[in-house]
Structures are given as structure tokens and as C-alpha cells.
JSON list of C-alpha atoms in Angstrom, two decimals:
[
{"chain": "A", "resi": 280, "resn": "UNK", "atom": "CA", "xyz": [14.78, -14.34, -5.40]},
{"chain": "A", "resi": 281, "resn": "UNK", "atom": "CA", "xyz": [11.17, -14.32, -6.63]},
{"chain": "A", "resi": 282, "resn": "UNK", "atom": "CA", "xyz": [11.91, -15.28, -10.24]},
{"chain": "A", "resi": 283, "resn": "UNK", "atom": "CA", "xyz": [14.27, -18.01, -8.87]},
{"chain": "A", "resi": 284, "resn": "UNK", "atom": "CA", "xyz": [11.56, -19.56, -6.77]},
{"chain": "A", "resi": 285, "resn": "UNK", "atom": "CA", "xyz": [9.16, -19.29, -9.70]},
{"chain": "A", "resi": 286, "resn": "UNK", "atom": "CA", "xyz": [11.76, -21.05, -12.04]},
{"chain": "A", "resi": 287, "resn": "UNK", "atom": "CA", "xyz": [12.36, -23.83, -9.52]},
{"chain": "A", "resi": 288, "resn": "UNK", "atom": "CA", "xyz": [8.81, -24.27, -8.59]},
{"chain": "A", "resi": 289, "resn": "UNK", "atom": "CA", "xyz": [9.32, -23.26, -4.97]},
{"chain": "A", "resi": 290, "resn": "UNK", "atom": "CA", "xyz": [7.16, -21.28, -2.43]},
{"chain": "A", "resi": 291, "resn": "UNK", "atom": "CA", "xyz": [7.68, -17.44, -2.85]},
{"chain": "A", "resi": 292, "resn": "UNK", "atom": "CA", "xyz": [6.10, -14.20, -3.90]},
{"chain": "A", "resi": 293, "resn": "UNK", "atom": "CA", "xyz": [4.94, -13.78, -7.37]},
{"chain": "A", "resi": 294, "resn": "UNK", "atom": "CA", "xyz": [7.58, -11.63, -9.23]},
{"chain": "A", "resi": 295, "resn": "UNK", "atom": "CA", "xyz": [4.79, -9.17, -10.33]},
{"chain": "A", "resi": 296, "resn": "UNK", "atom": "CA", "xyz": [3.94, -8.39, -6.99]},
{"chain": "A", "resi": 297, "resn": "UNK", "atom": "CA", "xyz": [7.55, -7.92, -5.73]},
{"chain": "A", "resi": 298, "resn": "UNK", "atom": "CA", "xyz": [8.14, -5.60, -8.78]},
{"chain": "A", "resi": 299, "resn": "UNK", "atom": "CA", "xyz": [5.13, -3.43, -7.69]},
{"chain": "A", "resi": 300, "resn": "UNK", "atom": "CA", "xyz": [6.16, -3.31, -4.16]},
{"chain": "A", "resi": 301, "resn": "UNK", "atom": "CA", "xyz": [9.66, -2.22, -5.13]},
{"chain": "A", "resi": 302, "resn": "UNK", "atom": "CA", "xyz": [8.74, 0.70, -7.40]},
{"chain": "A", "resi": 303, "resn": "UNK", "atom": "CA", "xyz": [6.83, 3.49, -5.84]},
{"chain": "A", "resi": 304, "resn": "UNK", "atom": "CA", "xyz": [5.13, 4.63, -8.94]},
{"chain": "A", "resi": 305, "resn": "UNK", "atom": "CA", "xyz": [3.76, 1.07, -9.49]},
{"chain": "A", "resi": 306, "resn": "UNK", "atom": "CA", "xyz": [2.83, 0.74, -6.01]},
{"chain": "A", "resi": 307, "resn": "UNK", "atom": "CA", "xyz": [0.55, 3.87, -6.47]},
{"chain": "A", "resi": 308, "resn": "UNK", "atom": "CA", "xyz": [-1.04, 2.74, -9.59]},
{"chain": "A", "resi": 309, "resn": "UNK", "atom": "CA", "xyz": [-1.84, -0.80, -7.83]},
{"chain": "A", "resi": 310, "resn": "UNK", "atom": "CA", "xyz": [-3.34, 1.18, -4.83]},
{"chain": "A", "resi": 311, "resn": "UNK", "atom": "CA", "xyz": [-5.46, 3.45, -7.21]},
{"chain": "A", "resi": 312, "resn": "UNK", "atom": "CA", "xyz": [-6.70, 0.36, -9.18]},
{"chain": "A", "resi": 313, "resn": "UNK", "atom": "CA", "xyz": [-8.07, -1.14, -5.95]},
{"chain": "A", "resi": 314, "resn": "UNK", "atom": "CA", "xyz": [-9.75, 2.12, -4.82]},
{"chain": "A", "resi": 315, "resn": "UNK", "atom": "CA", "xyz": [-7.50, 2.72, -1.92]},
{"chain": "A", "resi": 316, "resn": "UNK", "atom": "CA", "xyz": [-6.17, 6.15, -1.12]},
{"chain": "A", "resi": 317, "resn": "UNK", "atom": "CA", "xyz": [-3.00, 7.23, -2.58]},
{"chain": "A", "resi": 318, "resn": "UNK", "atom": "CA", "xyz": [-1.49, 10.64, -3.18]},
{"chain": "A", "resi": 319, "resn": "UNK", "atom": "CA", "xyz": [-1.38, 12.29, -6.70]},
{"chain": "A", "resi": 320, "resn": "UNK", "atom": "CA", "xyz": [1.99, 11.50, -8.28]},
{"chain": "A", "resi": 321, "resn": "UNK", "atom": "CA", "xyz": [3.93, 11.64, -11.56]},
{"chain": "A", "resi": 322, "resn": "UNK", "atom": "CA", "xyz": [6.95, 9.78, -12.76]},
{"chain": "A", "resi": 323, "resn": "UNK", "atom": "CA", "xyz": [9.70, 12.05, -14.10]},
{"chain": "A", "resi": 324, "resn": "UNK", "atom": "CA", "xyz": [12.18, 10.44, -16.44]},
{"chain": "A", "resi": 325, "resn": "UNK", "atom": "CA", "xyz": [13.99, 13.56, -17.70]},
{"chain": "A", "resi": 326, "resn": "UNK", "atom": "CA", "xyz": [14.34, 17.28, -16.75]},
{"chain": "A", "resi": 327, "resn": "UNK", "atom": "CA", "xyz": [11.94, 18.14, -19.73]},
{"chain": "A", "resi": 328, "resn": "UNK", "atom": "CA", "xyz": [9.19, 16.47, -17.73]},
{"chain": "A", "resi": 329, "resn": "UNK", "atom": "CA", "xyz": [9.75, 18.33, -14.49]},
{"chain": "A", "resi": 330, "resn": "UNK", "atom": "CA", "xyz": [7.55, 21.29, -15.27]},
{"chain": "A", "resi": 331, "resn": "UNK", "atom": "CA", "xyz": [4.56, 19.28, -16.09]},
{"chain": "A", "resi": 332, "resn": "UNK", "atom": "CA", "xyz": [4.92, 17.08, -13.09]},
{"chain": "A", "resi": 333, "resn": "UNK", "atom": "CA", "xyz": [4.59, 20.24, -11.17]},
{"chain": "A", "resi": 334, "resn": "UNK", "atom": "CA", "xyz": [1.44, 21.18, -12.80]},
{"chain": "A", "resi": 335, "resn": "UNK", "atom": "CA", "xyz": [0.06, 17.73, -12.31]},
{"chain": "A", "resi": 336, "resn": "UNK", "atom": "CA", "xyz": [0.81, 17.35, -8.78]},
{"chain": "A", "resi": 337, "resn": "UNK", "atom": "CA", "xyz": [0.85, 20.83, -7.50]},
{"chain": "A", "resi": 338, "resn": "UNK", "atom": "CA", "xyz": [2.49, 22.03, -4.19]},
{"chain": "A", "resi": 339, "resn": "UNK", "atom": "CA", "xyz": [3.74, 21.44, -1.64]},
{"chain": "A", "resi": 340, "resn": "UNK", "atom": "CA", "xyz": [4.97, 18.04, -2.89]},
{"chain": "A", "resi": 341, "resn": "UNK", "atom": "CA", "xyz": [7.80, 15.38, -2.19]},
{"chain": "A", "resi": 342, "resn": "UNK", "atom": "CA", "xyz": [10.49, 14.36, -4.77]},
{"chain": "A", "resi": 343, "resn": "UNK", "atom": "CA", "xyz": [11.73, 10.66, -4.26]},
{"chain": "A", "resi": 344, "resn": "UNK", "atom": "CA", "xyz": [13.54, 7.90, -6.29]},
{"chain": "A", "resi": 345, "resn": "UNK", "atom": "CA", "xyz": [10.89, 5.53, -7.76]},
{"chain": "A", "resi": 346, "resn": "UNK", "atom": "CA", "xyz": [12.97, 2.66, -6.15]},
{"chain": "A", "resi": 347, "resn": "UNK", "atom": "CA", "xyz": [14.90, 3.27, -3.03]},
{"chain": "A", "resi": 348, "resn": "UNK", "atom": "CA", "xyz": [15.06, 3.06, 0.68]},
{"chain": "A", "resi": 349, "resn": "UNK", "atom": "CA", "xyz": [16.19, 4.67, 3.83]},
{"chain": "A", "resi": 350, "resn": "UNK", "atom": "CA", "xyz": [14.90, 8.21, 2.89]},
{"chain": "A", "resi": 351, "resn": "UNK", "atom": "CA", "xyz": [17.81, 8.43, 0.45]},
{"chain": "A", "resi": 352, "resn": "UNK", "atom": "CA", "xyz": [17.12, 11.10, -2.34]},
{"chain": "A", "resi": 353, "resn": "UNK", "atom": "CA", "xyz": [13.72, 12.21, -0.55]},
{"chain": "A", "resi": 354, "resn": "UNK", "atom": "CA", "xyz": [13.16, 16.00, -0.13]},
{"chain": "A", "resi": 355, "resn": "UNK", "atom": "CA", "xyz": [9.99, 18.24, 0.18]},
{"chain": "A", "resi": 356, "resn": "UNK", "atom": "CA", "xyz": [9.47, 21.05, -2.58]},
{"chain": "A", "resi": 357, "resn": "UNK", "atom": "CA", "xyz": [7.38, 24.08, -1.81]},
{"chain": "A", "resi": 358, "resn": "UNK", "atom": "CA", "xyz": [7.06, 25.72, -5.22]},
{"chain": "A", "resi": 359, "resn": "UNK", "atom": "CA", "xyz": [7.99, 25.72, -8.68]},
{"chain": "A", "resi": 360, "resn": "UNK", "atom": "CA", "xyz": [11.10, 27.77, -8.32]},
{"chain": "A", "resi": 361, "resn": "UNK", "atom": "CA", "xyz": [12.38, 24.98, -6.11]},
{"chain": "A", "resi": 362, "resn": "UNK", "atom": "CA", "xyz": [11.38, 22.08, -8.27]},
{"chain": "A", "resi": 363, "resn": "UNK", "atom": "CA", "xyz": [14.06, 21.99, -10.90]},
{"chain": "A", "resi": 364, "resn": "UNK", "atom": "CA", "xyz": [16.85, 22.67, -8.47]},
{"chain": "A", "resi": 365, "resn": "UNK", "atom": "CA", "xyz": [15.69, 19.99, -6.05]},
{"chain": "A", "resi": 366, "resn": "UNK", "atom": "CA", "xyz": [15.17, 17.56, -8.98]},
{"chain": "A", "resi": 367, "resn": "UNK", "atom": "CA", "xyz": [18.73, 18.15, -10.19]},
{"chain": "A", "resi": 368, "resn": "UNK", "atom": "CA", "xyz": [19.96, 17.90, -6.54]},
{"chain": "A", "resi": 369, "resn": "UNK", "atom": "CA", "xyz": [18.30, 14.41, -6.20]},
{"chain": "A", "resi": 370, "resn": "UNK", "atom": "CA", "xyz": [19.39, 12.98, -9.46]},
{"chain": "A", "resi": 371, "resn": "UNK", "atom": "CA", "xyz": [23.08, 13.90, -8.48]},
{"chain": "A", "resi": 372, "resn": "UNK", "atom": "CA", "xyz": [22.68, 12.12, -5.27]},
{"chain": "A", "resi": 373, "resn": "UNK", "atom": "CA", "xyz": [21.23, 9.07, -6.94]},
{"chain": "A", "resi": 374, "resn": "UNK", "atom": "CA", "xyz": [24.22, 8.74, -9.37]},
{"chain": "A", "resi": 375, "resn": "UNK", "atom": "CA", "xyz": [26.47, 8.16, -6.03]},
{"chain": "A", "resi": 376, "resn": "UNK", "atom": "CA", "xyz": [24.32, 5.31, -4.81]},
{"chain": "A", "resi": 377, "resn": "UNK", "atom": "CA", "xyz": [25.54, 1.63, -4.89]},
{"chain": "A", "resi": 378, "resn": "UNK", "atom": "CA", "xyz": [24.01, -1.62, -3.98]},
{"chain": "A", "resi": 379, "resn": "UNK", "atom": "CA", "xyz": [26.04, -3.73, -1.43]},
{"chain": "A", "resi": 380, "resn": "UNK", "atom": "CA", "xyz": [25.11, -6.77, 0.38]},
{"chain": "A", "resi": 381, "resn": "UNK", "atom": "CA", "xyz": [21.52, -6.20, -1.00]},
{"chain": "A", "resi": 382, "resn": "UNK", "atom": "CA", "xyz": [21.37, -2.73, 0.73]},
{"chain": "A", "resi": 383, "resn": "UNK", "atom": "CA", "xyz": [21.05, 0.80, -1.14]},
{"chain": "A", "resi": 384, "resn": "UNK", "atom": "CA", "xyz": [23.69, 2.91, 0.27]},
{"chain": "A", "resi": 385, "resn": "UNK", "atom": "CA", "xyz": [25.79, 5.95, -0.56]},
{"chain": "A", "resi": 386, "resn": "UNK", "atom": "CA", "xyz": [29.23, 4.86, -2.59]},
{"chain": "A", "resi": 387, "resn": "UNK", "atom": "CA", "xyz": [32.49, 5.50, -1.14]},
{"chain": "A", "resi": 388, "resn": "UNK", "atom": "CA", "xyz": [34.67, 7.15, -4.06]},
{"chain": "A", "resi": 389, "resn": "UNK", "atom": "CA", "xyz": [37.70, 5.55, -2.29]},
{"chain": "A", "resi": 390, "resn": "UNK", "atom": "CA", "xyz": [36.34, 2.09, -2.67]},
{"chain": "A", "resi": 391, "resn": "UNK", "atom": "CA", "xyz": [35.23, -0.08, -5.32]},
{"chain": "A", "resi": 392, "resn": "UNK", "atom": "CA", "xyz": [32.64, -1.88, -2.97]},
{"chain": "A", "resi": 393, "resn": "UNK", "atom": "CA", "xyz": [29.14, -2.25, -4.33]},
{"chain": "A", "resi": 394, "resn": "UNK", "atom": "CA", "xyz": [27.54, -2.26, -7.67]},
{"chain": "A", "resi": 395, "resn": "UNK", "atom": "CA", "xyz": [26.23, 1.04, -9.51]},
{"chain": "A", "resi": 396, "resn": "UNK", "atom": "CA", "xyz": [22.54, 1.25, -8.30]},
{"chain": "A", "resi": 397, "resn": "UNK", "atom": "CA", "xyz": [21.55, 2.35, -11.86]},
{"chain": "A", "resi": 398, "resn": "UNK", "atom": "CA", "xyz": [22.32, -1.01, -13.07]},
{"chain": "A", "resi": 399, "resn": "UNK", "atom": "CA", "xyz": [20.22, -2.73, -10.55]},
{"chain": "A", "resi": 400, "resn": "UNK", "atom": "CA", "xyz": [17.07, -0.58, -9.84]},
{"chain": "A", "resi": 401, "resn": "UNK", "atom": "CA", "xyz": [15.03, 2.22, -11.52]},
{"chain": "A", "resi": 402, "resn": "UNK", "atom": "CA", "xyz": [16.56, 5.51, -10.39]},
{"chain": "A", "resi": 403, "resn": "UNK", "atom": "CA", "xyz": [13.79, 7.48, -11.98]},
{"chain": "A", "resi": 404, "resn": "UNK", "atom": "CA", "xyz": [12.17, 10.14, -9.72]},
{"chain": "A", "resi": 405, "resn": "UNK", "atom": "CA", "xyz": [8.54, 10.39, -8.76]},
{"chain": "A", "resi": 406, "resn": "UNK", "atom": "CA", "xyz": [6.81, 13.52, -7.53]},
{"chain": "A", "resi": 407, "resn": "UNK", "atom": "CA", "xyz": [3.96, 13.08, -5.19]},
{"chain": "A", "resi": 408, "resn": "UNK", "atom": "CA", "xyz": [1.51, 15.18, -3.42]},
{"chain": "A", "resi": 409, "resn": "UNK", "atom": "CA", "xyz": [2.74, 16.04, 0.11]},
{"chain": "A", "resi": 410, "resn": "UNK", "atom": "CA", "xyz": [0.64, 14.46, 2.85]},
{"chain": "A", "resi": 411, "resn": "UNK", "atom": "CA", "xyz": [0.70, 16.37, 6.19]},
{"chain": "A", "resi": 412, "resn": "UNK", "atom": "CA", "xyz": [0.20, 14.56, 9.62]},
{"chain": "A", "resi": 413, "resn": "UNK", "atom": "CA", "xyz": [1.77, 12.08, 11.91]},
{"chain": "A", "resi": 414, "resn": "UNK", "atom": "CA", "xyz": [3.43, 9.03, 9.92]},
{"chain": "A", "resi": 415, "resn": "UNK", "atom": "CA", "xyz": [2.99, 5.53, 11.32]},
{"chain": "A", "resi": 416, "resn": "UNK", "atom": "CA", "xyz": [4.22, 1.99, 10.49]},
{"chain": "A", "resi": 417, "resn": "UNK", "atom": "CA", "xyz": [2.13, -0.93, 10.10]},
{"chain": "A", "resi": 418, "resn": "UNK", "atom": "CA", "xyz": [3.78, -4.36, 10.16]},
{"chain": "A", "resi": 419, "resn": "UNK", "atom": "CA", "xyz": [1.51, -7.21, 8.90]},
{"chain": "A", "resi": 420, "resn": "UNK", "atom": "CA", "xyz": [1.98, -10.92, 8.72]},
{"chain": "A", "resi": 421, "resn": "UNK", "atom": "CA", "xyz": [0.17, -12.70, 6.01]},
{"chain": "A", "resi": 422, "resn": "UNK", "atom": "CA", "xyz": [-0.42, -16.50, 5.50]},
{"chain": "A", "resi": 423, "resn": "UNK", "atom": "CA", "xyz": [-2.78, -18.12, 3.05]},
{"chain": "A", "resi": 424, "resn": "UNK", "atom": "CA", "xyz": [-4.17, -14.85, 1.58]},
{"chain": "A", "resi": 425, "resn": "UNK", "atom": "CA", "xyz": [-5.26, -13.41, 5.11]},
{"chain": "A", "resi": 426, "resn": "UNK", "atom": "CA", "xyz": [-3.59, -11.59, 7.81]},
{"chain": "A", "resi": 427, "resn": "UNK", "atom": "CA", "xyz": [-2.58, -13.25, 11.13]},
{"chain": "A", "resi": 428, "resn": "UNK", "atom": "CA", "xyz": [-0.92, -10.39, 12.60]},
{"chain": "A", "resi": 429, "resn": "UNK", "atom": "CA", "xyz": [-0.92, -6.56, 12.51]},
{"chain": "A", "resi": 430, "resn": "UNK", "atom": "CA", "xyz": [0.55, -3.81, 14.69]},
{"chain": "A", "resi": 431, "resn": "UNK", "atom": "CA", "xyz": [1.05, 0.07, 14.39]},
{"chain": "A", "resi": 432, "resn": "UNK", "atom": "CA", "xyz": [3.97, 2.01, 15.58]},
{"chain": "A", "resi": 433, "resn": "UNK", "atom": "CA", "xyz": [4.14, 5.76, 15.79]},
{"chain": "A", "resi": 434, "resn": "UNK", "atom": "CA", "xyz": [6.93, 7.58, 14.06]},
{"chain": "A", "resi": 435, "resn": "UNK", "atom": "CA", "xyz": [8.50, 10.84, 15.32]},
{"chain": "A", "resi": 436, "resn": "UNK", "atom": "CA", "xyz": [8.27, 14.03, 13.32]},
{"chain": "A", "resi": 437, "resn": "UNK", "atom": "CA", "xyz": [10.85, 14.40, 10.38]},
{"chain": "A", "resi": 438, "resn": "UNK", "atom": "CA", "xyz": [13.28, 17.12, 9.93]},
{"chain": "A", "resi": 439, "resn": "UNK", "atom": "CA", "xyz": [11.78, 18.61, 6.72]},
{"chain": "A", "resi": 440, "resn": "UNK", "atom": "CA", "xyz": [12.58, 19.13, 4.03]},
{"chain": "A", "resi": 441, "resn": "UNK", "atom": "CA", "xyz": [14.04, 15.74, 4.39]},
{"chain": "A", "resi": 442, "resn": "UNK", "atom": "CA", "xyz": [12.33, 12.67, 5.99]},
{"chain": "A", "resi": 443, "resn": "UNK", "atom": "CA", "xyz": [14.62, 10.72, 8.08]},
{"chain": "A", "resi": 444, "resn": "UNK", "atom": "CA", "xyz": [12.71, 9.39, 11.04]},
{"chain": "A", "resi": 445, "resn": "UNK", "atom": "CA", "xyz": [13.64, 10.75, 14.36]},
{"chain": "A", "resi": 446, "resn": "UNK", "atom": "CA", "xyz": [12.00, 8.00, 16.73]},
{"chain": "A", "resi": 447, "resn": "UNK", "atom": "CA", "xyz": [9.25, 5.30, 16.92]},
{"chain": "A", "resi": 448, "resn": "UNK", "atom": "CA", "xyz": [6.90, 4.16, 19.72]},
{"chain": "A", "resi": 449, "resn": "UNK", "atom": "CA", "xyz": [5.23, 0.64, 19.75]},
{"chain": "A", "resi": 450, "resn": "UNK", "atom": "CA", "xyz": [2.60, -0.21, 20.56]},
{"chain": "A", "resi": 451, "resn": "UNK", "atom": "CA", "xyz": [1.07, 3.08, 19.08]},
{"chain": "A", "resi": 452, "resn": "UNK", "atom": "CA", "xyz": [-0.44, 5.52, 21.28]},
{"chain": "A", "resi": 453, "resn": "UNK", "atom": "CA", "xyz": [-3.28, 6.42, 18.64]},
{"chain": "A", "resi": 454, "resn": "UNK", "atom": "CA", "xyz": [-6.90, 5.72, 19.64]},
{"chain": "A", "resi": 455, "resn": "UNK", "atom": "CA", "xyz": [-7.85, 2.02, 18.99]},
{"chain": "A", "resi": 456, "resn": "UNK", "atom": "CA", "xyz": [-10.36, 2.87, 16.37]},
{"chain": "A", "resi": 457, "resn": "UNK", "atom": "CA", "xyz": [-7.64, 4.84, 14.26]},
{"chain": "A", "resi": 458, "resn": "UNK", "atom": "CA", "xyz": [-5.27, 1.88, 14.69]},
{"chain": "A", "resi": 459, "resn": "UNK", "atom": "CA", "xyz": [-7.94, -0.49, 13.48]},
{"chain": "A", "resi": 460, "resn": "UNK", "atom": "CA", "xyz": [-8.40, 1.71, 10.25]},
{"chain": "A", "resi": 461, "resn": "UNK", "atom": "CA", "xyz": [-4.70, 1.78, 9.65]},
{"chain": "A", "resi": 462, "resn": "UNK", "atom": "CA", "xyz": [-4.43, -2.06, 9.94]},
{"chain": "A", "resi": 463, "resn": "UNK", "atom": "CA", "xyz": [-7.27, -2.48, 7.35]},
{"chain": "A", "resi": 464, "resn": "UNK", "atom": "CA", "xyz": [-5.51, -0.04, 4.95]},
{"chain": "A", "resi": 465, "resn": "UNK", "atom": "CA", "xyz": [-2.14, -1.62, 5.33]},
{"chain": "A", "resi": 466, "resn": "UNK", "atom": "CA", "xyz": [-3.68, -5.11, 4.89]},
{"chain": "A", "resi": 467, "resn": "UNK", "atom": "CA", "xyz": [-5.59, -4.12, 1.96]},
{"chain": "A", "resi": 468, "resn": "UNK", "atom": "CA", "xyz": [-2.63, -2.54, 0.42]},
{"chain": "A", "resi": 469, "resn": "UNK", "atom": "CA", "xyz": [-0.52, -5.57, 0.71]},
{"chain": "A", "resi": 470, "resn": "UNK", "atom": "CA", "xyz": [-3.43, -7.70, -1.00]},
{"chain": "A", "resi": 471, "resn": "UNK", "atom": "CA", "xyz": [-3.75, -4.91, -3.80]},
{"chain": "A", "resi": 472, "resn": "UNK", "atom": "CA", "xyz": [-0.06, -5.58, -4.75]},
{"chain": "A", "resi": 473, "resn": "UNK", "atom": "CA", "xyz": [-0.68, -9.36, -5.09]},
{"chain": "A", "resi": 474, "resn": "UNK", "atom": "CA", "xyz": [0.92, -10.73, -1.94]},
{"chain": "A", "resi": 475, "resn": "UNK", "atom": "CA", "xyz": [-0.68, -13.43, -0.03]},
{"chain": "A", "resi": 476, "resn": "UNK", "atom": "CA", "xyz": [2.05, -14.63, 2.47]},
{"chain": "A", "resi": 477, "resn": "UNK", "atom": "CA", "xyz": [5.00, -13.04, 4.14]},
{"chain": "A", "resi": 478, "resn": "UNK", "atom": "CA", "xyz": [5.89, -10.18, 6.39]},
{"chain": "A", "resi": 479, "resn": "UNK", "atom": "CA", "xyz": [5.30, -6.64, 5.33]},
{"chain": "A", "resi": 480, "resn": "UNK", "atom": "CA", "xyz": [6.22, -3.09, 6.58]},
{"chain": "A", "resi": 481, "resn": "UNK", "atom": "CA", "xyz": [3.62, -0.45, 5.38]},
{"chain": "A", "resi": 482, "resn": "UNK", "atom": "CA", "xyz": [4.27, 3.19, 6.00]},
{"chain": "A", "resi": 483, "resn": "UNK", "atom": "CA", "xyz": [1.09, 5.44, 6.20]},
{"chain": "A", "resi": 484, "resn": "UNK", "atom": "CA", "xyz": [0.19, 8.90, 6.94]}
]
């Protein structure tokens, strides 16, 4: 959509900003370049790179697809002995994903619905430093390069080693000062990716 808007001269997001936002490795790089906090990470493209990823990132860590949503293919690893097995498990799961109606979902082997996800998005795996602590969502509305609205929602604990959300509370119960800092981080992150207008959902720990 961003490229179509650019080609037609219509208002829309810059394609480069969208590309960075939809790829977790590119997102981490953009935040680091803007001197914003981001976990150590390593993009794993083949099994041969798994051991080096473990050495660079350390443990505990999280493996996840570079492009994805809904916590599909996301799992915590505690040590090097789990790393290869978990990587292979995630790669096998990613091969079952399809894109249907714009959403990334697990494919149904009895149906031809959807497009093989590997033909649409990058299914490389990113290994990143595990961050402990409560997770929050920050929803931001931007216009003209500045935020117009931002709100924090608390997320319930996930059932590790997976990361599916269990519940959410909005407005947040965190102290106002903590919420202010989270909003500032979320807004700065959106700007670091190159966005100036739109509605954004930022997840933080």
C-alpha cells in the first residue's frame, strides 16, 4: 500500500519506514541508530549461524521470526543445548504459515486458502536478548510529525516458553511517571522508524 501511494502521489507512509517496522531486525537497527534502548540481537539465516548467534546474544534469549505477528513462532531458550532444537522447531512451524486476507496464520493442510508466507515475507529467525519484567502496549496517534495521543495498557504474564498474551488492562495501573517514560519511548521509536502520521501499536518491556 505504501508503495502504491508513493507511485500515485497519494498521502501515505514512506515505504522505507514500513519495511523497517515490518522486519524486527530492521526495527532493532533503526532504534539502535537513534540511541534508543533495544535488546542485543542476531539475524539467523541458516542453521550454520545458530551457534554464533548464541555466542553473540547469550542466554536466556528469545527466538522469533524476523517478520511475523500474533506470537507465532516465538519461543524462549535457556541455553545452547536448547538453541538448535528450538530453531529447527520454529523453522518447521514457519513453513506451515500462510497469508490470507492480509493476516499471517497457520495453514490448513486440507485447504488451498492463503498464500505461502515465504513468498510474501522474510521468514528468517531473529535471536534476541530475553528481557524480564512486565510487558505493556503503548498506542500512539501521530499527525504532522508529532503525537496527538498516547495510552499505555498493561499485559498479563505470558505462559513461557511461549509469549501469547493472557489479559490486558487499560488504562495502565503503572505509576504516572512510568507511563510518561513509556509514552516518550514509544513516540521516539515511531519517529526513529521514519513515521510522521498514523496510528501505531508499540510493545515494550
